[in-house]
Tab-separated table of N, CA and C in Angstrom:
chain	number	residue	atom	x	y	z
Z	1	MET	N	-8.164	-7.202	12.240
Z	1	MET	CA	-7.190	-7.274	13.363
Z	1	MET	C	-6.026	-6.347	13.048
Z	2	THR	N	-5.506	-5.633	14.029
Z	2	THR	CA	-4.422	-4.703	13.791
Z	2	THR	C	-3.080	-5.408	13.962
Z	3	ASP	N	-2.149	-5.079	13.044
Z	3	ASP	CA	-0.782	-5.690	13.102
Z	3	ASP	C	0.033	-4.856	14.126
Z	4	THR	N	0.461	-5.542	15.218
Z	4	THR	CA	1.249	-4.861	16.270
Z	4	THR	C	2.665	-5.393	16.221
Z	5	SER	N	3.027	-6.196	15.221
Z	5	SER	CA	4.373	-6.783	15.161
Z	5	SER	C	5.486	-5.845	14.834
Z	6	GLY	N	5.147	-4.621	14.389
Z	6	GLY	CA	6.207	-3.669	14.053
Z	6	GLY	C	6.268	-3.429	12.565
Z	7	GLY	N	6.197	-4.457	11.763
Z	7	GLY	CA	6.385	-4.272	10.297
Z	7	GLY	C	5.329	-3.386	9.716
Z	8	GLY	N	4.044	-3.678	10.012
Z	8	GLY	CA	2.935	-2.823	9.533
Z	8	GLY	C	2.967	-1.454	10.167
Z	9	GLY	N	3.358	-1.421	11.415
Z	9	GLY	CA	3.468	-0.095	12.161
Z	9	GLY	C	4.482	0.790	11.542
Z	10	ASP	N	5.610	0.196	11.087
Z	10	ASP	CA	6.665	0.949	10.475
Z	10	ASP	C	6.147	1.666	9.198
Z	11	LYS	N	5.336	0.844	8.434
Z	11	LYS	CA	4.855	1.435	7.158
Z	11	LYS	C	3.820	2.491	7.419
Z	12	LEU	N	3.025	2.331	8.512
Z	12	LEU	CA	2.072	3.428	8.877
Z	12	LEU	C	2.835	4.640	9.221
Z	13	ILE	N	3.932	4.549	10.001
Z	13	ILE	CA	4.697	5.684	10.400
Z	13	ILE	C	5.277	6.377	9.189
Z	14	GLU	N	5.771	5.594	8.158
Z	14	GLU	CA	6.292	6.178	6.933
Z	14	GLU	C	5.154	6.997	6.256
Z	15	LEU	N	3.961	6.400	6.174
Z	15	LEU	CA	2.844	7.127	5.545
Z	15	LEU	C	2.503	8.401	6.274
Z	16	LEU	N	2.443	8.353	7.595
Z	16	LEU	CA	2.132	9.506	8.367
Z	16	LEU	C	3.203	10.609	8.191
Z	17	ARG	N	4.478	10.234	8.155
Z	17	ARG	CA	5.501	11.183	7.917
Z	17	ARG	C	5.440	11.764	6.548
Z	18	LEU	N	5.009	10.939	5.570
Z	18	LEU	CA	4.828	11.419	4.176
Z	18	LEU	C	3.773	12.512	4.193
Z	19	VAL	N	2.654	12.296	4.863
Z	19	VAL	CA	1.569	13.293	4.907
Z	19	VAL	C	2.119	14.567	5.554
Z	20	GLU	N	2.950	14.432	6.525
Z	20	GLU	CA	3.552	15.664	7.184
Z	20	GLU	C	4.437	16.416	6.236
Z	21	SER	N	5.009	15.710	5.264
Z	21	SER	CA	5.869	16.397	4.281
Z	21	SER	C	5.145	17.182	3.185
Z	22	VAL	N	3.771	16.980	3.108
Z	22	VAL	CA	2.992	17.709	2.127
Z	22	VAL	C	3.010	19.143	2.441
Z	23	ASP	N	3.090	20.000	1.482
Z	23	ASP	CA	3.078	21.435	1.644
Z	23	ASP	C	1.913	21.796	2.519
Z	24	PHE	N	2.110	22.624	3.556
Z	24	PHE	CA	1.066	23.019	4.470
Z	24	PHE	C	-0.088	23.737	3.788
Z	25	ASP	N	0.200	24.606	2.803
Z	25	ASP	CA	-0.843	25.282	2.065
Z	25	ASP	C	-1.803	24.286	1.330
Z	26	ILE	N	-1.199	23.237	0.849
Z	26	ILE	CA	-2.035	22.229	0.124
Z	26	ILE	C	-2.942	21.599	1.149
Z	27	LEU	N	-2.369	21.201	2.307
Z	27	LEU	CA	-3.215	20.532	3.314
Z	27	LEU	C	-4.363	21.418	3.802
Z	28	LEU	N	-4.060	22.719	3.946
Z	28	LEU	CA	-5.138	23.597	4.418
Z	28	LEU	C	-6.214	23.823	3.346
Z	29	SER	N	-5.792	23.940	2.086
Z	29	SER	CA	-6.738	24.250	1.012
Z	29	SER	C	-7.531	23.041	0.566
Z	30	SER	N	-6.907	21.795	0.706
Z	30	SER	CA	-7.581	20.654	0.125
Z	30	SER	C	-7.243	19.400	0.860
Z	31	SER	N	-7.254	19.460	2.185
Z	31	SER	CA	-6.821	18.241	2.956
Z	31	SER	C	-7.689	17.046	2.658
Z	32	ASP	N	-8.978	17.228	2.378
Z	32	ASP	CA	-9.832	16.111	2.105
Z	32	ASP	C	-9.339	15.324	0.849
Z	33	GLU	N	-8.896	16.103	-0.133
Z	33	GLU	CA	-8.322	15.483	-1.361
Z	33	GLU	C	-7.083	14.729	-1.116
Z	34	VAL	N	-6.179	15.315	-0.251
Z	34	VAL	CA	-4.905	14.616	0.108
Z	34	VAL	C	-5.276	13.267	0.775
Z	35	TYR	N	-6.129	13.342	1.698
Z	35	TYR	CA	-6.471	12.114	2.450
Z	35	TYR	C	-7.201	11.107	1.509
Z	36	LYS	N	-7.974	11.606	0.590
Z	36	LYS	CA	-8.613	10.727	-0.432
Z	36	LYS	C	-7.481	10.061	-1.283
Z	37	ALA	N	-6.463	10.805	-1.600
Z	37	ALA	CA	-5.413	10.292	-2.374
Z	37	ALA	C	-4.705	9.115	-1.644
Z	38	LEU	N	-4.524	9.276	-0.324
Z	38	LEU	CA	-3.884	8.233	0.452
Z	38	LEU	C	-4.816	7.140	0.900
Z	39	ALA	N	-6.176	7.377	0.709
Z	39	ALA	CA	-7.125	6.370	1.125
Z	39	ALA	C	-7.118	5.166	0.184
Z	40	ASN	N	-6.656	5.359	-1.037
Z	40	ASN	CA	-6.606	4.265	-2.018
Z	40	ASN	C	-5.447	3.289	-1.688
Z	41	GLU	N	-5.777	2.009	-1.567
Z	41	GLU	CA	-4.767	0.981	-1.196
Z	41	GLU	C	-3.669	0.916	-2.215
Z	42	GLN	N	-3.955	1.014	-3.488
Z	42	GLN	CA	-2.925	0.947	-4.508
Z	42	GLN	C	-1.945	2.137	-4.379
Z	43	ARG	N	-2.467	3.305	-4.106
Z	43	ARG	CA	-1.577	4.452	-3.955
Z	43	ARG	C	-0.732	4.330	-2.682
Z	44	ARG	N	-1.264	3.768	-1.625
Z	44	ARG	CA	-0.407	3.482	-0.435
Z	44	ARG	C	0.708	2.507	-0.747
Z	45	HIS	N	0.355	1.412	-1.487
Z	45	HIS	CA	1.369	0.440	-1.897
Z	45	HIS	C	2.368	1.146	-2.786
Z	46	LEU	N	1.949	2.024	-3.712
Z	46	LEU	CA	2.825	2.732	-4.582
Z	46	LEU	C	3.786	3.596	-3.806
Z	47	ILE	N	3.286	4.371	-2.828
Z	47	ILE	CA	4.128	5.259	-2.028
Z	47	ILE	C	5.197	4.417	-1.237
Z	48	LEU	N	4.673	3.397	-0.562
Z	48	LEU	CA	5.557	2.577	0.228
Z	48	LEU	C	6.633	1.882	-0.608
Z	49	HIS	N	6.241	1.430	-1.798
Z	49	HIS	CA	7.183	0.787	-2.769
Z	49	HIS	C	8.250	1.802	-3.185
Z	50	LEU	N	7.845	3.023	-3.516
Z	50	LEU	CA	8.801	4.039	-3.992
Z	50	LEU	C	9.735	4.460	-2.874
Z	51	ILE	N	9.253	4.452	-1.645
Z	51	ILE	CA	10.137	4.762	-0.456
Z	51	ILE	C	11.213	3.735	-0.399
Z	52	GLU	N	10.961	2.514	-0.661
Z	52	GLU	CA	11.878	1.378	-0.534
Z	52	GLU	C	12.937	1.321	-1.642
Z	53	GLN	N	12.729	2.089	-2.718
Z	53	GLN	CA	13.651	1.975	-3.925
Z	53	GLN	C	14.860	2.873	-3.739
Z	54	ASP	N	15.963	2.426	-4.365
Z	54	ASP	CA	17.210	3.220	-4.347
Z	54	ASP	C	17.427	3.977	-5.647
Z	55	THR	N	16.802	3.411	-6.733
Z	55	THR	CA	16.986	4.024	-8.053
Z	55	THR	C	15.583	4.132	-8.730
Z	56	ALA	N	15.602	4.865	-9.865
Z	56	ALA	CA	14.339	5.010	-10.621
Z	56	ALA	C	13.847	3.664	-11.070
Z	57	VAL	N	12.579	3.490	-11.178
Z	57	VAL	CA	11.916	2.247	-11.580
Z	57	VAL	C	11.155	2.480	-12.875
Z	58	PRO	N	11.296	1.567	-13.837
Z	58	PRO	CA	10.463	1.689	-15.041
Z	58	PRO	C	8.972	1.534	-14.744
Z	59	LEU	N	8.138	2.286	-15.321
Z	59	LEU	CA	6.717	2.221	-15.067
Z	59	LEU	C	6.130	0.831	-15.255
Z	60	SER	N	6.590	0.081	-16.254
Z	60	SER	CA	6.034	-1.232	-16.503
Z	60	SER	C	6.438	-2.189	-15.396
Z	61	ARG	N	7.674	-2.041	-14.879
Z	61	ARG	CA	8.146	-2.882	-13.779
Z	61	ARG	C	7.364	-2.564	-12.465
Z	62	LEU	N	7.143	-1.276	-12.266
Z	62	LEU	CA	6.419	-0.832	-11.080
Z	62	LEU	C	5.013	-1.357	-11.118
Z	63	ALA	N	4.402	-1.348	-12.293
Z	63	ALA	CA	3.024	-1.957	-12.429
Z	63	ALA	C	2.987	-3.417	-12.116
Z	64	MET	N	3.989	-4.133	-12.571
Z	64	MET	CA	4.054	-5.567	-12.349
Z	64	MET	C	4.253	-5.789	-10.818
Z	65	GLU	N	5.126	-5.074	-10.211
Z	65	GLU	CA	5.367	-5.248	-8.776
Z	65	GLU	C	4.174	-4.913	-7.918
Z	66	LEU	N	3.425	-3.878	-8.333
Z	66	LEU	CA	2.210	-3.529	-7.534
Z	66	LEU	C	1.111	-4.502	-7.695
Z	67	VAL	N	0.911	-5.091	-8.932
Z	67	VAL	CA	-0.097	-6.133	-9.102
Z	67	VAL	C	0.311	-7.326	-8.236
Z	68	SER	N	1.570	-7.732	-8.287
Z	68	SER	CA	2.078	-8.819	-7.462
Z	68	SER	C	1.744	-8.624	-5.976
Z	69	GLN	N	2.042	-7.449	-5.537
Z	69	GLN	CA	1.814	-7.092	-4.095
Z	69	GLN	C	0.353	-6.994	-3.721
Z	70	SER	N	-0.414	-6.379	-4.567
Z	70	SER	CA	-1.869	-6.192	-4.291
Z	70	SER	C	-2.577	-7.549	-4.340
Z	71	ASN	N	-2.209	-8.399	-5.299
Z	71	ASN	CA	-2.876	-9.750	-5.390
Z	71	ASN	C	-2.169	-10.856	-4.588
Z	72	ASP	N	-1.094	-10.481	-3.904
Z	72	ASP	CA	-0.290	-11.377	-3.165
Z	72	ASP	C	0.049	-12.692	-3.957
Z	73	VAL	N	0.604	-12.412	-5.170
Z	73	VAL	CA	1.096	-13.492	-6.054
Z	73	VAL	C	2.500	-13.160	-6.458
Z	74	PRO	N	3.281	-14.226	-6.822
Z	74	PRO	CA	4.639	-14.013	-7.318
Z	74	PRO	C	4.611	-13.235	-8.685
Z	75	LEU	N	5.703	-12.502	-8.906
Z	75	LEU	CA	5.753	-11.705	-10.121
Z	75	LEU	C	5.523	-12.552	-11.393
Z	76	THR	N	5.982	-13.811	-11.350
Z	76	THR	CA	5.819	-14.706	-12.483
Z	76	THR	C	4.310	-15.060	-12.827
Z	77	GLU	N	3.424	-14.781	-11.835
Z	77	GLU	CA	2.037	-15.084	-12.082
Z	77	GLU	C	1.188	-13.853	-12.510
Z	78	VAL	N	1.900	-12.703	-12.583
Z	78	VAL	CA	1.163	-11.500	-13.015
Z	78	VAL	C	1.009	-11.563	-14.551
Z	79	THR	N	-0.223	-11.503	-15.022
Z	79	THR	CA	-0.460	-11.539	-16.468
Z	79	THR	C	-0.137	-10.220	-17.126
Z	80	HIS	N	0.047	-10.327	-18.438
Z	80	HIS	CA	0.315	-9.045	-19.165
Z	80	HIS	C	-0.902	-8.122	-19.106
Z	81	SER	N	-2.059	-8.624	-19.149
Z	81	SER	CA	-3.221	-7.774	-19.045
Z	81	SER	C	-3.346	-7.035	-17.664
Z	82	GLU	N	-3.033	-7.830	-16.638
Z	82	GLU	CA	-3.063	-7.180	-15.291
Z	82	GLU	C	-1.973	-6.102	-15.150
Z	83	GLN	N	-0.796	-6.408	-15.712
Z	83	GLN	CA	0.248	-5.405	-15.685
Z	83	GLN	C	-0.102	-4.135	-16.482
Z	84	GLU	N	-0.673	-4.379	-17.650
Z	84	GLU	CA	-1.079	-3.215	-18.459
Z	84	GLU	C	-2.204	-2.388	-17.828
Z	85	GLN	N	-3.178	-3.053	-17.221
Z	85	GLN	CA	-4.172	-2.353	-16.543
Z	85	GLN	C	-3.667	-1.476	-15.371
Z	86	MET	N	-2.744	-2.098	-14.614
Z	86	MET	CA	-2.122	-1.339	-13.566
Z	86	MET	C	-1.283	-0.191	-14.073
Z	87	ARG	N	-0.574	-0.399	-15.152
Z	87	ARG	CA	0.224	0.684	-15.726
Z	87	ARG	C	-0.667	1.856	-16.193
Z	88	LEU	N	-1.821	1.511	-16.797
Z	88	LEU	CA	-2.727	2.547	-17.173
Z	88	LEU	C	-3.314	3.291	-15.928
Z	89	ASN	N	-3.638	2.539	-14.902
Z	89	ASN	CA	-4.083	3.187	-13.640
Z	89	ASN	C	-3.064	4.081	-13.066
Z	90	LEU	N	-1.835	3.610	-13.044
Z	90	LEU	CA	-0.697	4.478	-12.524
Z	90	LEU	C	-0.590	5.737	-13.318
Z	91	GLU	N	-0.539	5.546	-14.677
Z	91	GLU	CA	-0.299	6.698	-15.544
Z	91	GLU	C	-1.402	7.709	-15.589
Z	92	HIS	N	-2.640	7.254	-15.482
Z	92	HIS	CA	-3.785	8.158	-15.623
Z	92	HIS	C	-4.449	8.556	-14.304
Z	93	GLU	N	-4.211	7.843	-13.267
Z	93	GLU	CA	-4.804	8.133	-11.988
Z	93	GLU	C	-3.860	8.378	-10.844
Z	94	HIS	N	-3.090	7.322	-10.478
Z	94	HIS	CA	-2.331	7.451	-9.275
Z	94	HIS	C	-1.126	8.372	-9.299
Z	95	LEU	N	-0.331	8.262	-10.342
Z	95	LEU	CA	0.891	9.121	-10.458
Z	95	LEU	C	0.515	10.607	-10.550
Z	96	PRO	N	-0.460	10.975	-11.437
Z	96	PRO	CA	-0.838	12.351	-11.531
Z	96	PRO	C	-1.386	12.941	-10.226
Z	97	ARG	N	-2.217	12.121	-9.461
Z	97	ARG	CA	-2.786	12.617	-8.259
Z	97	ARG	C	-1.745	12.813	-7.179
Z	98	LEU	N	-0.770	11.897	-7.076
Z	98	LEU	CA	0.285	12.078	-6.066
Z	98	LEU	C	1.240	13.215	-6.504
Z	99	ALA	N	1.475	13.427	-7.804
Z	99	ALA	CA	2.280	14.553	-8.232
Z	99	ALA	C	1.599	15.900	-7.970
Z	100	ASP	N	0.254	15.918	-8.118
Z	100	ASP	CA	-0.459	17.204	-7.854
Z	100	ASP	C	-0.306	17.676	-6.395
Z	101	TYR	N	-0.149	16.674	-5.508
Z	101	TYR	CA	-0.006	17.017	-4.106
Z	101	TYR	C	1.499	17.109	-3.664
Z	102	GLY	N	2.395	17.006	-4.645
Z	102	GLY	CA	3.788	17.137	-4.294
Z	102	GLY	C	4.385	15.985	-3.591
Z	103	LEU	N	3.677	14.843	-3.638
Z	103	LEU	CA	4.240	13.630	-2.973
Z	103	LEU	C	5.292	12.942	-3.844
Z	104	LEU	N	5.296	13.172	-5.166
Z	104	LEU	CA	6.338	12.728	-6.014
Z	104	LEU	C	6.405	13.633	-7.225
Z	105	SER	N	7.496	13.500	-7.932
Z	105	SER	CA	7.676	14.314	-9.129
Z	105	SER	C	7.545	13.406	-10.363
Z	106	TRP	N	6.496	13.693	-11.106
Z	106	TRP	CA	6.188	12.876	-12.281
Z	106	TRP	C	5.325	13.732	-13.273
Z	107	SER	N	5.634	13.580	-14.535
Z	107	SER	CA	4.871	14.200	-15.641
Z	107	SER	C	4.387	13.113	-16.583
Z	108	HIS	N	3.188	13.338	-17.155
Z	108	HIS	CA	2.625	12.321	-18.053
Z	108	HIS	C	3.600	12.020	-19.218
Z	109	GLY	N	3.781	10.761	-19.458
Z	109	GLY	CA	4.700	10.348	-20.512
Z	109	GLY	C	6.065	9.856	-20.021
Z	110	GLU	N	6.399	10.173	-18.758
Z	110	GLU	CA	7.667	9.688	-18.162
Z	110	GLU	C	7.555	8.242	-17.945
Z	111	ASP	N	8.595	7.513	-18.313
Z	111	ASP	CA	8.614	6.044	-18.133
Z	111	ASP	C	9.278	5.673	-16.877
Z	112	MET	N	10.249	6.457	-16.344
Z	112	MET	CA	10.983	6.136	-15.096
Z	112	MET	C	10.323	6.909	-13.948
Z	113	ILE	N	10.107	6.160	-12.839
Z	113	ILE	CA	9.532	6.800	-11.626
Z	113	ILE	C	10.612	6.842	-10.599
Z	114	GLU	N	10.929	8.025	-10.148
Z	114	GLU	CA	11.995	8.231	-9.168
Z	114	GLU	C	11.549	7.781	-7.810
Z	115	PRO	N	12.476	7.263	-7.001
Z	115	PRO	CA	12.135	6.837	-5.623
Z	115	PRO	C	11.798	8.028	-4.734
Z	116	LEU	N	11.019	7.763	-3.746
Z	116	LEU	CA	10.711	8.779	-2.708
Z	116	LEU	C	11.782	8.668	-1.584
Z	117	PRO	N	12.135	9.814	-1.023
Z	117	PRO	CA	13.112	9.744	0.092
Z	117	PRO	C	12.460	9.058	1.288
Z	118	SER	N	13.295	8.236	1.960
Z	118	SER	CA	12.817	7.609	3.171
Z	118	SER	C	12.654	8.684	4.183
Z	119	LEU	N	11.615	8.537	4.983
Z	119	LEU	CA	11.305	9.542	6.019
Z	119	LEU	C	11.584	8.921	7.376
Z	120	ASP	N	12.606	8.130	7.490
Z	120	ASP	CA	12.923	7.446	8.798
Z	120	ASP	C	13.312	8.513	9.883
Z	121	SER	N	13.339	8.036	11.063
Z	121	SER	CA	13.515	8.966	12.248
Z	121	SER	C	14.872	9.629	12.179
Z	122	THR	N	15.819	9.146	11.410
Z	122	THR	CA	17.146	9.882	11.432
Z	122	THR	C	17.038	11.171	10.601
Z	123	ASP	N	16.013	11.318	9.768
Z	123	ASP	CA	15.811	12.510	8.975
Z	123	ASP	C	15.063	13.604	9.738
Z	124	CYS	N	14.446	13.248	10.817
Z	124	CYS	CA	13.580	14.196	11.614
Z	124	CYS	C	14.408	14.759	12.727
Z	125	GLU	N	14.110	16.057	13.078
Z	125	GLU	CA	14.778	16.681	14.177
Z	125	GLU	C	13.857	16.762	15.339
């Protein structure tokens, strides 16, 4: 069932605007890869989470928050092994892929993940 209450729609609009912000040459040369990058639910959660941040987030904290969100459990119920697995997924799969497409700035080994700029309607002309 589709969420028409506005909350989910707002997040979809943010994702669509994010795709629009990708360098046009990247979209033309490898649009299937960009869409594959956004097809992963964890990467979508990651992007939306980073849009909502005001300051840089430690990778370990980001991992914990994404596990909590993905599994729909409180942060206190996220196990160390779940957090570590997500951190590894972020470090070796999700962050490099999003950085390759210019959706965020990140290099392997960085512990702090910078927020993404909000792409709300006030930023568009």
